[in-house]
Amino acid sequence: MFSPVDETNGCVDGVCPVSWVTIKPLETTPTIKEDVVNHPSHYTDGGSIECIEAIEAQLTTEEYQGYLRGNCVKYLWRWRNKGGKTDIDKCQWYLERLQQTLEA
């Protein structure tokens, strides 16, 4: 009925390879997902200073609060048409920074 398994032709423990199946090796390096809300990589200078910190250092408290409010408005304005939940998260991030300026 069946031919005996010949281990010299690539069959191991009764399992023979077939030409239409290919197995991709598993990725060994885990992928790290970027935090696009709290620390996006494109807002650093390649070091430890983030753009938001440089902006804060250049503005008065009142100007900085206006900047933060403006970003909240921007993200709430566009969330349905562009970024979805990510834009809501970004708005919340700016709002939390605005609240911190009131506590200082």
Coordinates of C-alpha atoms in Angstrom, one line a residue:
M1 CA 0.0 0.0 0.0
F2 CA 2.6 2.6 1.1
S3 CA 6.2 2.6 0.2
P4 CA 8.6 2.4 3.2
V5 CA 10.1 5.7 4.4
D6 CA 13.6 6.2 3.1
E7 CA 15.6 8.6 5.4
T8 CA 18.1 9.3 2.6
N9 CA 15.5 11.2 0.6
G10 CA 14.8 13.8 3.3
C11 CA 12.1 12.0 5.2
V12 CA 12.5 12.2 8.9
D13 CA 10.3 10.1 11.3
G14 CA 7.8 9.5 8.5
V15 CA 7.5 13.2 7.5
C16 CA 8.7 14.0 4.0
P17 CA 9.3 17.5 2.7
V18 CA 7.0 18.7 -0.1
S19 CA 8.0 21.3 -2.7
W20 CA 4.9 23.5 -2.2
V21 CA 5.5 24.2 1.5
T22 CA 8.2 26.5 2.8
I23 CA 8.8 27.3 6.4
K24 CA 10.2 30.7 7.3
P25 CA 12.5 30.9 10.2
L26 CA 11.2 32.7 13.3
E27 CA 12.4 36.2 13.9
T28 CA 14.9 36.1 16.8
T29 CA 15.0 39.8 17.6
P30 CA 11.9 41.2 19.2
T31 CA 10.4 44.3 17.6
I32 CA 10.2 47.2 20.0
K33 CA 7.2 49.4 19.3
E34 CA 7.9 53.1 19.5
D35 CA 5.9 55.2 22.0
V36 CA 4.5 57.7 19.5
V37 CA 2.6 59.6 22.2
N38 CA 5.0 60.1 25.1
H39 CA 8.5 59.9 23.5
P40 CA 8.4 59.9 19.7
S41 CA 11.9 59.4 18.3
H42 CA 11.6 62.2 15.8
Y43 CA 11.2 64.8 18.6
T44 CA 14.7 64.3 20.1
D45 CA 18.0 65.7 19.0
G46 CA 19.6 62.3 18.9
G47 CA 20.3 62.7 22.6
S48 CA 18.4 63.3 25.8
I49 CA 16.7 66.7 25.1
E50 CA 13.2 66.5 23.7
C51 CA 11.8 69.2 21.5
I52 CA 9.1 70.0 24.0
E53 CA 11.7 70.8 26.6
A54 CA 13.5 73.2 24.2
I55 CA 10.2 74.9 23.4
E56 CA 9.4 75.3 27.1
A57 CA 12.8 76.8 27.8
Q58 CA 12.3 79.5 25.2
L59 CA 8.8 80.6 26.2
T60 CA 7.3 82.4 29.2
T61 CA 4.9 80.3 31.3
E62 CA 1.9 82.1 29.7
E63 CA 3.3 81.5 26.2
Y64 CA 4.0 77.9 26.9
Q65 CA 0.5 77.3 28.3
G66 CA -0.9 78.8 25.1
Y67 CA 1.3 76.4 23.1
L68 CA 0.0 73.4 25.1
R69 CA -3.6 74.6 24.7
G70 CA -3.2 75.0 21.0
N71 CA -1.9 71.5 20.6
C72 CA -4.8 70.1 22.6
V73 CA -7.2 71.9 20.2
K74 CA -5.3 70.6 17.2
Y75 CA -5.5 67.0 18.2
L76 CA -9.1 67.2 19.3
W77 CA -10.0 68.9 16.0
R78 CA -8.5 66.2 13.8
W79 CA -8.9 63.0 15.7
R80 CA -11.8 61.6 13.7
N81 CA -10.2 62.3 10.3
K82 CA -6.5 61.5 11.0
G83 CA -5.1 59.9 14.1
G84 CA -8.1 58.4 15.9
K85 CA -7.3 57.2 19.4
T86 CA -3.7 58.2 19.1
D87 CA -4.7 61.9 18.6
I88 CA -6.9 61.6 21.7
D89 CA -3.9 60.2 23.6
K90 CA -1.7 63.1 22.4
C91 CA -4.3 65.7 23.4
Q92 CA -4.3 64.1 26.9
W93 CA -0.5 64.3 27.0
Y94 CA -0.5 68.0 26.2
L95 CA -3.4 68.6 28.7
E96 CA -1.4 66.8 31.5
R97 CA 1.6 69.1 30.7
L98 CA -0.7 72.1 30.9
Q99 CA -2.0 71.0 34.3
Q100 CA 1.6 70.6 35.5
T101 CA 2.2 74.3 34.7
L102 CA -0.6 75.2 37.0
E103 CA 0.8 73.1 39.9
A104 CA 4.3 74.7 39.6

